[in-house]
Each structure stands twice: as structure tokens, then as C-alpha cells.
């Protein structure tokens, strides 16, 4: 069970991830945002840049993890939490596992590509690391920005 302060903290950091998602939407990218938190402080933030950056791997999670590794001076993020507005896809879930993030907190589930429970759960495989996953934090807000973005594309 989570304490009130943990729930408040998760919501506060998810709001920061939502700010990143809004930047992605303004840039014409799918509105997904992510922040990496270590010691109660945001050390990295990113948003989807596939369209803007012209690369299939420019997902918010990968970019935030990459920046956090640069800030920390190494690839192990075992004392960090990733907050992301949408459940990570297989590529991003793999990056989470490989970077040894302790926790992943995500907002909206992704029935089409979610790799931490919706479509598949990479934590059920015998990898050497299994992050703690918390889903549904500000899920309505996280799903809403995606719905609005895609409605505008139609």
C-alpha cells in the first residue's frame, strides 16, 4: 500500500510528465512525456520526438533515460523512478529493464503496445531486473491528451 505522500509525489511528477507531453503535441508528435526522478528531484525530462527528430527510437522514455544516464555518469539508474504518461512499449520497457530503474509510474494503459501489463508484461520474463510498476496515475488526464491529439488528426 502507498502512503498519502507517495501518492501526492507520484501525481506531482506525473503532472511534470504531462507538461512534456504537451510540448510533444505542439511539435506534432504523439503527446507522451517522461521525467526521471532521483532523490525526490527531476534529473531528466523528455517528450516524444519521432516526427520532430526523424527517428523511430525518439520515444520520451528513451530520451529521458539517456539524459538521466548522462547526468548520473553511468547506465545504472537503480535509485531512480521513471514517470511517463503512457505505458511503455516493448522498446522502452527494454530500456527500463536495461537501465535498472527501480520504479516505473505510468498514466494511461496502452492496449496496442503496452509492455508492462496491457499487451505483454516484460517483467514476467526471466530478465535479471524487474522494475516495480505503478499504473493509472492521472490516467484520465494522460488518456485525454492522447485522445485530443488523435481527434485533431482525423
PDB file of C-alpha atoms in Angstrom:
ATOM      1  CA  UNK A   1       0.000   0.000   0.000  1.00  0.00           C
ATOM      2  CA  UNK A   2       1.185   3.503  -0.777  1.00  0.00           C
ATOM      3  CA  UNK A   3       1.195   6.382   1.686  1.00  0.00           C
ATOM      4  CA  UNK A   4      -0.565   9.673   1.024  1.00  0.00           C
ATOM      5  CA  UNK A   5       2.785  11.391   0.493  1.00  0.00           C
ATOM      6  CA  UNK A   6       3.829   8.793  -2.125  1.00  0.00           C
ATOM      7  CA  UNK A   7       0.537   9.221  -3.976  1.00  0.00           C
ATOM      8  CA  UNK A   8       0.923  13.022  -3.880  1.00  0.00           C
ATOM      9  CA  UNK A   9       4.524  12.749  -5.103  1.00  0.00           C
ATOM     10  CA  UNK A  10       3.538  10.414  -7.955  1.00  0.00           C
ATOM     11  CA  UNK A  11       0.808  12.816  -9.073  1.00  0.00           C
ATOM     12  CA  UNK A  12       3.153  15.813  -8.863  1.00  0.00           C
ATOM     13  CA  UNK A  13       5.783  14.177 -11.033  1.00  0.00           C
ATOM     14  CA  UNK A  14       3.157  12.890 -13.482  1.00  0.00           C
ATOM     15  CA  UNK A  15       1.991  16.484 -13.927  1.00  0.00           C
ATOM     16  CA  UNK A  16       5.551  17.307 -14.990  1.00  0.00           C
ATOM     17  CA  UNK A  17       5.465  14.440 -17.484  1.00  0.00           C
ATOM     18  CA  UNK A  18       2.171  15.824 -18.810  1.00  0.00           C
ATOM     19  CA  UNK A  19       3.872  19.179 -19.426  1.00  0.00           C
ATOM     20  CA  UNK A  20       6.372  17.332 -21.610  1.00  0.00           C
ATOM     21  CA  UNK A  21       3.522  15.573 -23.448  1.00  0.00           C
ATOM     22  CA  UNK A  22       2.016  18.980 -24.223  1.00  0.00           C
ATOM     23  CA  UNK A  23       5.313  20.057 -25.820  1.00  0.00           C
ATOM     24  CA  UNK A  24       5.291  16.931 -27.996  1.00  0.00           C
ATOM     25  CA  UNK A  25       1.732  17.684 -29.143  1.00  0.00           C
ATOM     26  CA  UNK A  26       2.656  21.270 -30.046  1.00  0.00           C
ATOM     27  CA  UNK A  27       5.528  19.874 -32.125  1.00  0.00           C
ATOM     28  CA  UNK A  28       3.222  17.459 -33.959  1.00  0.00           C
ATOM     29  CA  UNK A  29       4.447  14.384 -32.122  1.00  0.00           C
ATOM     30  CA  UNK A  30       2.315  11.873 -30.233  1.00  0.00           C
ATOM     31  CA  UNK A  31       1.883  13.531 -26.819  1.00  0.00           C
ATOM     32  CA  UNK A  32       3.901  11.333 -24.493  1.00  0.00           C
ATOM     33  CA  UNK A  33       6.096  12.872 -21.834  1.00  0.00           C
ATOM     34  CA  UNK A  34       8.517  11.441 -19.304  1.00  0.00           C
ATOM     35  CA  UNK A  35      10.602  12.524 -16.350  1.00  0.00           C
ATOM     36  CA  UNK A  36      13.245  10.642 -14.380  1.00  0.00           C
ATOM     37  CA  UNK A  37      13.335  11.333 -10.662  1.00  0.00           C
ATOM     38  CA  UNK A  38      16.210  10.606  -8.311  1.00  0.00           C
ATOM     39  CA  UNK A  39      16.265  11.587  -4.649  1.00  0.00           C
ATOM     40  CA  UNK A  40      12.991  13.451  -4.991  1.00  0.00           C
ATOM     41  CA  UNK A  41      14.328  15.677  -7.795  1.00  0.00           C
ATOM     42  CA  UNK A  42      13.739  15.597 -11.542  1.00  0.00           C
ATOM     43  CA  UNK A  43      17.084  14.887 -13.182  1.00  0.00           C
ATOM     44  CA  UNK A  44      15.843  14.395 -16.750  1.00  0.00           C
ATOM     45  CA  UNK A  45      12.767  15.209 -18.795  1.00  0.00           C
ATOM     46  CA  UNK A  46      11.789  14.477 -22.365  1.00  0.00           C
ATOM     47  CA  UNK A  47       8.898  14.127 -24.783  1.00  0.00           C
ATOM     48  CA  UNK A  48       8.314  12.164 -27.959  1.00  0.00           C
ATOM     49  CA  UNK A  49      10.410  13.454 -30.845  1.00  0.00           C
ATOM     50  CA  UNK A  50       9.889  10.813 -33.522  1.00  0.00           C
ATOM     51  CA  UNK A  51       8.393  13.259 -36.030  1.00  0.00           C
ATOM     52  CA  UNK A  52      10.405  16.269 -34.922  1.00  0.00           C
ATOM     53  CA  UNK A  53      13.682  14.324 -34.701  1.00  0.00           C
ATOM     54  CA  UNK A  54      13.041  11.928 -37.568  1.00  0.00           C
ATOM     55  CA  UNK A  55      13.967   8.811 -35.614  1.00  0.00           C
ATOM     56  CA  UNK A  56      11.900   5.769 -34.655  1.00  0.00           C
ATOM     57  CA  UNK A  57      13.682   5.486 -31.294  1.00  0.00           C
ATOM     58  CA  UNK A  58      12.990   9.049 -30.144  1.00  0.00           C
ATOM     59  CA  UNK A  59      10.381   7.994 -27.598  1.00  0.00           C
ATOM     60  CA  UNK A  60      10.034  10.113 -24.472  1.00  0.00           C
ATOM     61  CA  UNK A  61      11.193   7.277 -22.197  1.00  0.00           C
ATOM     62  CA  UNK A  62      14.345   6.505 -24.188  1.00  0.00           C
ATOM     63  CA  UNK A  63      15.296  10.182 -24.399  1.00  0.00           C
ATOM     64  CA  UNK A  64      14.694  10.735 -20.661  1.00  0.00           C
ATOM     65  CA  UNK A  65      16.635   7.593 -19.709  1.00  0.00           C
ATOM     66  CA  UNK A  66      19.502   8.631 -21.967  1.00  0.00           C
ATOM     67  CA  UNK A  67      19.639  12.078 -20.370  1.00  0.00           C
ATOM     68  CA  UNK A  68      19.433  10.622 -16.840  1.00  0.00           C
ATOM     69  CA  UNK A  69      22.355   8.304 -17.625  1.00  0.00           C
ATOM     70  CA  UNK A  70      24.366  11.282 -18.860  1.00  0.00           C
ATOM     71  CA  UNK A  71      23.544  13.266 -15.703  1.00  0.00           C
ATOM     72  CA  UNK A  72      24.330  10.323 -13.396  1.00  0.00           C
ATOM     73  CA  UNK A  73      27.514   9.464 -15.290  1.00  0.00           C
ATOM     74  CA  UNK A  74      26.599   5.847 -15.972  1.00  0.00           C
ATOM     75  CA  UNK A  75      23.957   3.488 -17.259  1.00  0.00           C
ATOM     76  CA  UNK A  76      22.603   2.224 -13.929  1.00  0.00           C
ATOM     77  CA  UNK A  77      19.556   4.145 -12.700  1.00  0.00           C
ATOM     78  CA  UNK A  78      18.763   1.780  -9.843  1.00  0.00           C
ATOM     79  CA  UNK A  79      17.928   4.635  -7.481  1.00  0.00           C
ATOM     80  CA  UNK A  80      15.552   6.367  -9.897  1.00  0.00           C
ATOM     81  CA  UNK A  81      11.895   6.346 -10.940  1.00  0.00           C
ATOM     82  CA  UNK A  82      10.561   6.947 -14.437  1.00  0.00           C
ATOM     83  CA  UNK A  83       7.232   8.786 -14.741  1.00  0.00           C
ATOM     84  CA  UNK A  84       5.627   8.510 -18.165  1.00  0.00           C
ATOM     85  CA  UNK A  85       2.193   9.469 -19.415  1.00  0.00           C
ATOM     86  CA  UNK A  86       1.657   6.282 -21.457  1.00  0.00           C
ATOM     87  CA  UNK A  87       2.555   2.682 -20.649  1.00  0.00           C
ATOM     88  CA  UNK A  88       5.962   1.924 -22.196  1.00  0.00           C
ATOM     89  CA  UNK A  89       6.169  -0.023 -25.456  1.00  0.00           C
ATOM     90  CA  UNK A  90       8.494  -3.075 -25.729  1.00  0.00           C
ATOM     91  CA  UNK A  91      11.476  -0.940 -26.777  1.00  0.00           C
ATOM     92  CA  UNK A  92      11.018   1.472 -23.886  1.00  0.00           C
ATOM     93  CA  UNK A  93      10.276  -1.306 -21.393  1.00  0.00           C
ATOM     94  CA  UNK A  94      13.539  -2.910 -22.507  1.00  0.00           C
ATOM     95  CA  UNK A  95      15.357   0.355 -21.842  1.00  0.00           C
ATOM     96  CA  UNK A  96      13.770   0.488 -18.374  1.00  0.00           C
ATOM     97  CA  UNK A  97      14.936  -3.048 -17.603  1.00  0.00           C
ATOM     98  CA  UNK A  98      18.419  -2.478 -19.010  1.00  0.00           C
ATOM     99  CA  UNK A  99      18.912   0.774 -17.096  1.00  0.00           C
ATOM    100  CA  UNK A 100      17.799  -0.912 -13.850  1.00  0.00           C
ATOM    101  CA  UNK A 101      15.214   1.749 -12.998  1.00  0.00           C
ATOM    102  CA  UNK A 102      13.658   0.892  -9.639  1.00  0.00           C
ATOM    103  CA  UNK A 103      10.131   2.040 -10.471  1.00  0.00           C
ATOM    104  CA  UNK A 104       8.020   2.988 -13.438  1.00  0.00           C
ATOM    105  CA  UNK A 105       4.912   5.060 -12.861  1.00  0.00           C
ATOM    106  CA  UNK A 106       2.669   5.484 -15.872  1.00  0.00           C
ATOM    107  CA  UNK A 107      -0.649   7.136 -16.556  1.00  0.00           C
ATOM    108  CA  UNK A 108      -2.651   5.638 -19.419  1.00  0.00           C
ATOM    109  CA  UNK A 109      -2.546   1.979 -20.377  1.00  0.00           C
ATOM    110  CA  UNK A 110      -1.656   1.121 -23.975  1.00  0.00           C
ATOM    111  CA  UNK A 111      -3.698  -1.824 -25.256  1.00  0.00           C
ATOM    112  CA  UNK A 112      -1.869  -1.764 -28.601  1.00  0.00           C
ATOM    113  CA  UNK A 113       1.762  -1.710 -27.449  1.00  0.00           C
ATOM    114  CA  UNK A 114       1.923  -1.660 -23.638  1.00  0.00           C
ATOM    115  CA  UNK A 115       4.738  -3.871 -22.405  1.00  0.00           C
ATOM    116  CA  UNK A 116       4.166  -3.645 -18.646  1.00  0.00           C
ATOM    117  CA  UNK A 117       0.830  -5.414 -18.490  1.00  0.00           C
ATOM    118  CA  UNK A 118      -1.573  -4.342 -21.219  1.00  0.00           C
ATOM    119  CA  UNK A 119      -0.382  -6.235 -24.311  1.00  0.00           C
ATOM    120  CA  UNK A 120       2.513  -8.133 -22.732  1.00  0.00           C
ATOM    121  CA  UNK A 121       4.420  -7.835 -19.469  1.00  0.00           C
ATOM    122  CA  UNK A 122       8.179  -7.959 -19.901  1.00  0.00           C
ATOM    123  CA  UNK A 123       8.503  -8.312 -16.140  1.00  0.00           C
ATOM    124  CA  UNK A 124       7.127 -11.856 -16.470  1.00  0.00           C
ATOM    125  CA  UNK A 125      10.208 -12.938 -18.430  1.00  0.00           C
ATOM    126  CA  UNK A 126      13.363 -14.133 -16.650  1.00  0.00           C
ATOM    127  CA  UNK A 127      15.313 -10.914 -17.067  1.00  0.00           C
ATOM    128  CA  UNK A 128      17.778 -10.040 -14.314  1.00  0.00           C
ATOM    129  CA  UNK A 129      15.781  -6.949 -13.321  1.00  0.00           C
ATOM    130  CA  UNK A 130      12.079  -6.420 -12.665  1.00  0.00           C
ATOM    131  CA  UNK A 131      11.040  -2.822 -12.004  1.00  0.00           C
ATOM    132  CA  UNK A 132       8.129  -2.009  -9.754  1.00  0.00           C
ATOM    133  CA  UNK A 133       5.270  -0.702 -11.921  1.00  0.00           C
ATOM    134  CA  UNK A 134       2.505   1.620 -10.812  1.00  0.00           C
ATOM    135  CA  UNK A 135      -0.216   2.285 -13.374  1.00  0.00           C
ATOM    136  CA  UNK A 136      -3.151   4.645 -13.620  1.00  0.00           C
ATOM    137  CA  UNK A 137      -1.618   7.775 -12.071  1.00  0.00           C
ATOM    138  CA  UNK A 138      -3.597  10.667 -13.585  1.00  0.00           C
ATOM    139  CA  UNK A 139      -4.823   8.156 -16.169  1.00  0.00           C
ATOM    140  CA  UNK A 140      -7.752  10.327 -17.293  1.00  0.00           C
ATOM    141  CA  UNK A 141      -5.542  13.333 -17.949  1.00  0.00           C
ATOM    142  CA  UNK A 142      -2.916  11.215 -19.717  1.00  0.00           C
ATOM    143  CA  UNK A 143      -5.508   9.499 -21.934  1.00  0.00           C
ATOM    144  CA  UNK A 144      -7.284  12.787 -22.636  1.00  0.00           C
ATOM    145  CA  UNK A 145      -4.261  14.493 -24.191  1.00  0.00           C
ATOM    146  CA  UNK A 146      -3.795  11.490 -26.473  1.00  0.00           C
ATOM    147  CA  UNK A 147      -7.478  11.398 -27.459  1.00  0.00           C
ATOM    148  CA  UNK A 148      -7.493  15.125 -28.254  1.00  0.00           C
ATOM    149  CA  UNK A 149      -4.319  14.840 -30.307  1.00  0.00           C
ATOM    150  CA  UNK A 150      -5.629  11.990 -32.446  1.00  0.00           C
ATOM    151  CA  UNK A 151      -9.082  13.586 -32.798  1.00  0.00           C
ATOM    152  CA  UNK A 152      -7.329  16.628 -34.234  1.00  0.00           C
ATOM    153  CA  UNK A 153      -5.533  14.423 -36.771  1.00  0.00           C
ATOM    154  CA  UNK A 154      -8.779  12.957 -38.127  1.00  0.00           C
TER     155      UNK A 154
END
